[in-house]
PDB file of C-alpha atoms and ligand atoms in Angstrom:
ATOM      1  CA  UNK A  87      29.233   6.901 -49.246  1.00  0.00           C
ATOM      2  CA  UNK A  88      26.005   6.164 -51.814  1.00  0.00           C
ATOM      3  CA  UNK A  89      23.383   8.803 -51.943  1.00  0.00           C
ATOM      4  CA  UNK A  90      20.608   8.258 -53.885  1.00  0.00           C
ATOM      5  CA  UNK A  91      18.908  11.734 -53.866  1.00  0.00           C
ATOM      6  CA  UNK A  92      18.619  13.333 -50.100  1.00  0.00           C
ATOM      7  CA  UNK A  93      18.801   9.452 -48.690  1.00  0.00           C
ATOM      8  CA  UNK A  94      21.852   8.672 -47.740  1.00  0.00           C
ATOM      9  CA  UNK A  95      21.987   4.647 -47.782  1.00  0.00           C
ATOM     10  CA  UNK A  96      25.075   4.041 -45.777  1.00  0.00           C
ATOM     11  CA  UNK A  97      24.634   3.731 -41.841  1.00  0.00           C
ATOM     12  CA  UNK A  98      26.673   6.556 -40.088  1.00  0.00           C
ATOM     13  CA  UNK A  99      26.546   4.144 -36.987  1.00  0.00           C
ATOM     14  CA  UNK A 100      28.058   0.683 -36.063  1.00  0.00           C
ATOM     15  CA  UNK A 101      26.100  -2.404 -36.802  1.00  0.00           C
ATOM     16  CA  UNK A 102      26.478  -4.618 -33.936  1.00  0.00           C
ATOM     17  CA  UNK A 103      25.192  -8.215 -35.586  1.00  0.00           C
ATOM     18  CA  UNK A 104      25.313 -11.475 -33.068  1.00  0.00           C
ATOM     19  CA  UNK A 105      25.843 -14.356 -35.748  1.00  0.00           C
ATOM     20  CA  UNK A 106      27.064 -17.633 -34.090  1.00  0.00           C
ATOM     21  CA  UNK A 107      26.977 -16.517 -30.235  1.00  0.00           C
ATOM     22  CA  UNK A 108      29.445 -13.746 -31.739  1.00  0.00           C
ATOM     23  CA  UNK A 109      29.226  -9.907 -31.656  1.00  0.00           C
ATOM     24  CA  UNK A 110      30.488  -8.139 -35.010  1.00  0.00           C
ATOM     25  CA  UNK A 111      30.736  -4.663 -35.078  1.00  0.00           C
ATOM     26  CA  UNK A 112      30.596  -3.382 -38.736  1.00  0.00           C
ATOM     27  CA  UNK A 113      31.847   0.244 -39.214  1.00  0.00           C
ATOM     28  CA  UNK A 114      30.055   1.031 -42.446  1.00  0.00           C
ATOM     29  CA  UNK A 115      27.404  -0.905 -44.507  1.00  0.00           C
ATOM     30  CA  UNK A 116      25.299  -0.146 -47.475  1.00  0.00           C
ATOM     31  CA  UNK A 117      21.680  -0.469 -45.443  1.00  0.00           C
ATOM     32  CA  UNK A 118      20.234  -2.152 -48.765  1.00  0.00           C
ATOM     33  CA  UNK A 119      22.818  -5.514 -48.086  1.00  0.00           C
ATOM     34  CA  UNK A 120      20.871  -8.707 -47.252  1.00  0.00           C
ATOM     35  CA  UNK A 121      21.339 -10.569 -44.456  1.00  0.00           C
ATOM     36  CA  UNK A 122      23.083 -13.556 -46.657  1.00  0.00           C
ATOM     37  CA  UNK A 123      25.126 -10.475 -48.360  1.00  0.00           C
ATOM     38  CA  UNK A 124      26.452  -9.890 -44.560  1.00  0.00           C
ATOM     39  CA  UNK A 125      27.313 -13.530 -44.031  1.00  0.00           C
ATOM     40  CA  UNK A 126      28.738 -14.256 -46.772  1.00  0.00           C
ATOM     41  CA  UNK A 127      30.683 -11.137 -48.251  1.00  0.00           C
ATOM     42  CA  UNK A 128      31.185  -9.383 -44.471  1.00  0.00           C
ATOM     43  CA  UNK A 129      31.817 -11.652 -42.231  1.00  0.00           C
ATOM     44  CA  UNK A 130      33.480 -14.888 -44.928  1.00  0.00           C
ATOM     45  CA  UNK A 131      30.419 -17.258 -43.650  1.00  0.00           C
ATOM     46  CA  UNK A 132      30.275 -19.384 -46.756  1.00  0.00           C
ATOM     47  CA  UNK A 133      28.403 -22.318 -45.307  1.00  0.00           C
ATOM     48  CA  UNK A 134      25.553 -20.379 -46.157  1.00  0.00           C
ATOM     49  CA  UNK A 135      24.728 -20.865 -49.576  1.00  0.00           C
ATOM     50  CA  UNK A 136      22.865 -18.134 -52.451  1.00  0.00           C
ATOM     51  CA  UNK A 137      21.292 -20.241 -54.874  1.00  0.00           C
ATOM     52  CA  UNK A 138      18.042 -17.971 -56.424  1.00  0.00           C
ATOM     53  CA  UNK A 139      19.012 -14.927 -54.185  1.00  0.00           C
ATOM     54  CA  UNK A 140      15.267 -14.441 -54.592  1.00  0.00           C
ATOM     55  CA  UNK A 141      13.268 -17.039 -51.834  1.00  0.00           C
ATOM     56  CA  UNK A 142      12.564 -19.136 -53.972  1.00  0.00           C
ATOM     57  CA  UNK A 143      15.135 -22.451 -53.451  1.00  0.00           C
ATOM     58  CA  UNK A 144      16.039 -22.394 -49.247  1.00  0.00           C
ATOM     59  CA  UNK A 145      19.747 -22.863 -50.331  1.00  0.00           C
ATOM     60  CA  UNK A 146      19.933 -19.614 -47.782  1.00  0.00           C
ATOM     61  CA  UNK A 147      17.673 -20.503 -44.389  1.00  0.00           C
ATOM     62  CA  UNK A 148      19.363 -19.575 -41.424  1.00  0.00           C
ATOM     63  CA  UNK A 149      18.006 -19.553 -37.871  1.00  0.00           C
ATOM     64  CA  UNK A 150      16.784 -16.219 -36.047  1.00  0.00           C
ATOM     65  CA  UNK A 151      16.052 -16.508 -32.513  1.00  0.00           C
ATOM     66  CA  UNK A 152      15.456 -20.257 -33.163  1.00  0.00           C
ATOM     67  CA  UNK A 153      13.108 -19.159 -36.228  1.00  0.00           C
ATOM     68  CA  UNK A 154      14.054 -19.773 -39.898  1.00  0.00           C
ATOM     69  CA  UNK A 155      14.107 -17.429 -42.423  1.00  0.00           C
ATOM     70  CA  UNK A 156      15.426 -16.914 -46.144  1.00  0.00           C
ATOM     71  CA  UNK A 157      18.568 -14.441 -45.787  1.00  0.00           C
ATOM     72  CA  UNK A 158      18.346 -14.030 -49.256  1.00  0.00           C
ATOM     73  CA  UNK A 159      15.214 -12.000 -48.634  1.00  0.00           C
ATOM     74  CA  UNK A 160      16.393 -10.119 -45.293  1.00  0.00           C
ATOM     75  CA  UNK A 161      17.742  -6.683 -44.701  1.00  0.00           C
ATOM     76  CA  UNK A 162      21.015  -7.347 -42.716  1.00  0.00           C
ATOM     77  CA  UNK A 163      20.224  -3.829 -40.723  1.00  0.00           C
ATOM     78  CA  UNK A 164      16.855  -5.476 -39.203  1.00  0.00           C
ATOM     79  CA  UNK A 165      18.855  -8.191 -37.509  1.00  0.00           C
ATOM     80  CA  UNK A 166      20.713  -5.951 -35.381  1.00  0.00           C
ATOM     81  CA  UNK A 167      20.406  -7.629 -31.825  1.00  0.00           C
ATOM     82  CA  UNK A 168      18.693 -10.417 -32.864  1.00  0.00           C
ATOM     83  CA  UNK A 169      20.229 -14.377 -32.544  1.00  0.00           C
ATOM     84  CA  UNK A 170      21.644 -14.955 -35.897  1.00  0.00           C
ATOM     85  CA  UNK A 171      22.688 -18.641 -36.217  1.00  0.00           C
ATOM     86  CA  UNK A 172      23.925 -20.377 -39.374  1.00  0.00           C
ATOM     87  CA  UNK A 173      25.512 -23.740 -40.109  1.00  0.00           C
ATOM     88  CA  UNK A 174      28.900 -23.124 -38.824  1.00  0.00           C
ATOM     89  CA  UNK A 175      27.080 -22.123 -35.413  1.00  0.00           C
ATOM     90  CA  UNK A 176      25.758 -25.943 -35.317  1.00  0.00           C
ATOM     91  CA  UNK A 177      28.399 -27.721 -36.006  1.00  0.00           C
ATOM     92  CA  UNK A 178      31.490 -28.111 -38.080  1.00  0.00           C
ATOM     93  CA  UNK A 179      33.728 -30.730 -39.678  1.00  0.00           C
ATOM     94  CA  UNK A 180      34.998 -31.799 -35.962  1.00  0.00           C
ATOM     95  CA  UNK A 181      32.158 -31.154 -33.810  1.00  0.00           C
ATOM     96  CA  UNK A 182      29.813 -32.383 -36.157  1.00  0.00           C
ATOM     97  CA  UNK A 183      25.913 -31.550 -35.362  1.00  0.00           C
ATOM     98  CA  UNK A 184      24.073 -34.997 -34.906  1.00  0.00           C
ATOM     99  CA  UNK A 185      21.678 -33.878 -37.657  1.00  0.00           C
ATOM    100  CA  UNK A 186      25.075 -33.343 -39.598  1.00  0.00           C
ATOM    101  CA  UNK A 187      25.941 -36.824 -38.904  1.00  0.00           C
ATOM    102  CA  UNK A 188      22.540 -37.973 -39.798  1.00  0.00           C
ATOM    103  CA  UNK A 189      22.589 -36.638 -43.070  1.00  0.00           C
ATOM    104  CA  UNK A 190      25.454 -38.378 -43.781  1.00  0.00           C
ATOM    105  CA  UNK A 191      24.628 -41.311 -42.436  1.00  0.00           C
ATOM    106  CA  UNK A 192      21.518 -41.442 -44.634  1.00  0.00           C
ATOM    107  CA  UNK A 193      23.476 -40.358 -47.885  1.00  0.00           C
ATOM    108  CA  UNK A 194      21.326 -36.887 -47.161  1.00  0.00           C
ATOM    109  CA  UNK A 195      23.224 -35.075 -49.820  1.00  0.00           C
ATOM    110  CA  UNK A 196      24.957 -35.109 -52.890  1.00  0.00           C
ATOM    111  CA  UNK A 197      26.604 -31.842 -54.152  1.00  0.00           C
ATOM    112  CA  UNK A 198      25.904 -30.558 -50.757  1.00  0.00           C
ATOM    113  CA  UNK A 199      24.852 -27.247 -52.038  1.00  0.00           C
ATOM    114  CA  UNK A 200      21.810 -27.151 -50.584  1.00  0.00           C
ATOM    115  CA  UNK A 201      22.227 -29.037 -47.006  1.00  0.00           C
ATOM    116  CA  UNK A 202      23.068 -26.126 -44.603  1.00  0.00           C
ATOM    117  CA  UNK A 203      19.744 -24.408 -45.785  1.00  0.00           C
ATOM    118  CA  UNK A 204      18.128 -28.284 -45.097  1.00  0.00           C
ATOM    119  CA  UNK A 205      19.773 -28.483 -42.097  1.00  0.00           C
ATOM    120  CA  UNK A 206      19.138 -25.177 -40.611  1.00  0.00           C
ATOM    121  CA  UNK A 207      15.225 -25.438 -41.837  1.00  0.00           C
ATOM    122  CA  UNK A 208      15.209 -29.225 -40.150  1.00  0.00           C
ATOM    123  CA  UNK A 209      15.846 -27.791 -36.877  1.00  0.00           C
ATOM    124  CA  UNK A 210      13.681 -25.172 -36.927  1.00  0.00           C
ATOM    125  CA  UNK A 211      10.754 -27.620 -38.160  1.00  0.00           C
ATOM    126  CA  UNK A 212      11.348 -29.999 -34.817  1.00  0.00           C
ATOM    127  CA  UNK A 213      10.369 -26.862 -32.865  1.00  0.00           C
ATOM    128  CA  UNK A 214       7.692 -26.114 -35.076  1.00  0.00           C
ATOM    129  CA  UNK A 215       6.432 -29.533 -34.522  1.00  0.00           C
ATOM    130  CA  UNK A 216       7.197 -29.571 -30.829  1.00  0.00           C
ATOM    131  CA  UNK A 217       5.393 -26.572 -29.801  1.00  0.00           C
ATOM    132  CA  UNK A 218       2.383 -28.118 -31.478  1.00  0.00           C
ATOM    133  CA  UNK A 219       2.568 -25.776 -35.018  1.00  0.00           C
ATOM    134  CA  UNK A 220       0.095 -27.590 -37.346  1.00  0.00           C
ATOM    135  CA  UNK A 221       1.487 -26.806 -41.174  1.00  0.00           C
ATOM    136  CA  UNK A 222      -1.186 -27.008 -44.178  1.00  0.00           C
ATOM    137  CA  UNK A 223      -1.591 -30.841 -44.359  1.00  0.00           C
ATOM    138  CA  UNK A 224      -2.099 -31.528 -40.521  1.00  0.00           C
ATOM    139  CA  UNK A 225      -5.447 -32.691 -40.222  1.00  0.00           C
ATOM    140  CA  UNK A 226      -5.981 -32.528 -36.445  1.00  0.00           C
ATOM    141  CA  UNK A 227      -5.107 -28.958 -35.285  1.00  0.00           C
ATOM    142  CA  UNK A 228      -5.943 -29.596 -31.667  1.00  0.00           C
ATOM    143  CA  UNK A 229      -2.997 -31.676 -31.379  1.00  0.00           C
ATOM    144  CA  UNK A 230      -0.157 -30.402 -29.110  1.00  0.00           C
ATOM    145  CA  UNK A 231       2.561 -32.143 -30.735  1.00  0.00           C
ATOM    146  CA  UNK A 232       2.093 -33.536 -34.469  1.00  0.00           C
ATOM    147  CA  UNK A 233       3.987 -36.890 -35.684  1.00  0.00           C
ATOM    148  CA  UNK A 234       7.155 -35.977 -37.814  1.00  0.00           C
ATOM    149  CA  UNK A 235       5.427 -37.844 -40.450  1.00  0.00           C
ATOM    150  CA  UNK A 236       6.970 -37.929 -43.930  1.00  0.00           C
ATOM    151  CA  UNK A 237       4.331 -36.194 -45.415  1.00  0.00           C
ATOM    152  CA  UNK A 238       4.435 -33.686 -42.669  1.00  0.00           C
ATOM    153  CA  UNK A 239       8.292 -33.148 -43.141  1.00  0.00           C
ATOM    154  CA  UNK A 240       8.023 -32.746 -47.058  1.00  0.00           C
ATOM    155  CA  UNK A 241       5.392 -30.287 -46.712  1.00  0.00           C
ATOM    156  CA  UNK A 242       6.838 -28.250 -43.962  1.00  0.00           C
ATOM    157  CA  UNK A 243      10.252 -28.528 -46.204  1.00  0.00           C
ATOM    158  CA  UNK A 244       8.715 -27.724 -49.285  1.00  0.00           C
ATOM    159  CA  UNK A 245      10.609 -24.567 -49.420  1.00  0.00           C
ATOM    160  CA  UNK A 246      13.753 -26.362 -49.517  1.00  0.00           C
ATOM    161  CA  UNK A 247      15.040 -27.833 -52.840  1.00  0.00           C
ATOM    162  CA  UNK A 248      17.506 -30.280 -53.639  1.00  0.00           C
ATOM    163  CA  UNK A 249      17.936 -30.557 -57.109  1.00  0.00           C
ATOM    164  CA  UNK A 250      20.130 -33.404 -56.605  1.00  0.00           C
ATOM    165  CA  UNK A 251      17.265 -35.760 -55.477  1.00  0.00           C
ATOM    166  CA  UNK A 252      18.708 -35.975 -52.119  1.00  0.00           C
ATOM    167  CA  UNK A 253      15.269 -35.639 -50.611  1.00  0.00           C
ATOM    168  CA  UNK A 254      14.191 -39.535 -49.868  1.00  0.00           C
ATOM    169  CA  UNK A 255      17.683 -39.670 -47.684  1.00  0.00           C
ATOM    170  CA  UNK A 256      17.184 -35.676 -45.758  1.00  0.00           C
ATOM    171  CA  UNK A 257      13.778 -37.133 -44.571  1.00  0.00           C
ATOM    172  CA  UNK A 258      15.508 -39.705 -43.382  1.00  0.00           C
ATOM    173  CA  UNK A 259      18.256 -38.269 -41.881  1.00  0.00           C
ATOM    174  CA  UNK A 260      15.651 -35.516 -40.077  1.00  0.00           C
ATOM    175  CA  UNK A 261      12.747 -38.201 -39.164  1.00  0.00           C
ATOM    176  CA  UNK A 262      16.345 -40.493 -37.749  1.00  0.00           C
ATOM    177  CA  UNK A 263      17.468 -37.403 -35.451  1.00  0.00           C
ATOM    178  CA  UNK A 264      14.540 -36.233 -34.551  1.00  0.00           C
ATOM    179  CA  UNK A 265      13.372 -39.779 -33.312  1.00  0.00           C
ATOM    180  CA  UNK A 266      17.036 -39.441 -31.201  1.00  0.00           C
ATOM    181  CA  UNK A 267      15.750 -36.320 -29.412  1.00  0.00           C
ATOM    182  CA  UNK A 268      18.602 -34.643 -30.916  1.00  0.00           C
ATOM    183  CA  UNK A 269      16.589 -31.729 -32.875  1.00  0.00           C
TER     184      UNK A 269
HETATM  185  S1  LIG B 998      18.998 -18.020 -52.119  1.00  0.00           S
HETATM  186 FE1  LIG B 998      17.484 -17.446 -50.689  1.00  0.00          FE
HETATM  187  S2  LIG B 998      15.754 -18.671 -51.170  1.00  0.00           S
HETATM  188 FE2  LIG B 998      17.206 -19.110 -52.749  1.00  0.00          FE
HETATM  189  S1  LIG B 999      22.567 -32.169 -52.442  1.00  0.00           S
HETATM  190 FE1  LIG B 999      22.872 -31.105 -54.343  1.00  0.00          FE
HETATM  191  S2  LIG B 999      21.251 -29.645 -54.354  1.00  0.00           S
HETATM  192 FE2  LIG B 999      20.814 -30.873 -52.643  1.00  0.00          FE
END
């Protein structure tokens, strides 16, 4: 058990985690291990990707309670209890999400590296956008519901990179689902 000093930095309790509509009881973790540590070293959720490991790329966005976040920059402990979803809790290789099948219908990837952060980000942004969140380039903030524009979607993805050059077909494939009414 690490003890740094009189803090002792492993939890004496269980960590109950929900990831995926799934509870995961973890005996003993280190209360300094991210949130994309947990995923992808605890629990063998790989679909999750650690690109910069510092907040900086959005290779690591998962959904909390519907809300995005970087897991890279997340302290697994604070999620305790909370709605953890990642890629593998939208869809998979046979049950394929229909922004999944977007983004491959509109060549939305190449290496693929970074399209479960995309992906997870994308479907937070269609809430954003349908509960009337204005980002920095909307211009009328007394709008209830903005136009998935693809200015608006570049800017509100900004913090996602591709350094394939995927992004012409991911705004696409979101702008394509979205316009579905299935995000
Ligand atoms: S790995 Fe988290 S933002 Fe890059
Ligand atoms: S598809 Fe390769 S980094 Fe985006």
């Amino acid at each position: 058990m690490p003890v740094i000093g009189s803090i002792n930095l492993t939890s004496e309790d269980d960590m109950l985690f929900n990831i995926n509509g799934h509870t995961h009881d973890i005996e003993t973790l280190d209360v300094r291990v991210s949130l994309l540590d947990l995923l992808r070293d605890h629990l063998s959720l790989h679909g999750t990707k650690k690109g910069c490991d510092q907040g900086a790329c959005g290779a690591c966005t998962v959904l909390v309670d519907g809300q995005r976040i970087n897991a890279c920059l997340a302290l697994a402990v604070q999620y305790q209890g909370r709605e953890v979803t990642t890629i593998e809790g939208l869809g998979g290789a046979d049950n394929l999400h229909p922004l999944q099948a977007a983004f491959v219908a509109h060549d939305g990837l190449q290496c693929g590296y970074c399209t479960p952060g995309q992906i997870c980000s994308a479907v937070a942004v269609a809430a954003e956008i349908r509960r009337g969140l204005p980002s920095y380039i909307t211009v009328d903030l007394s709008e209830t519901e903005q136009d998935l524009t693809s200015e608006e979607l570049r800017e509100r993805m900004s913090g996602n990179l591709c350094r394939c050059g995927a992004h012409n077909g991911i705004v696409a494939a979101v702008q394509d689902a979205y316009g579905q009414g299935a995000i």
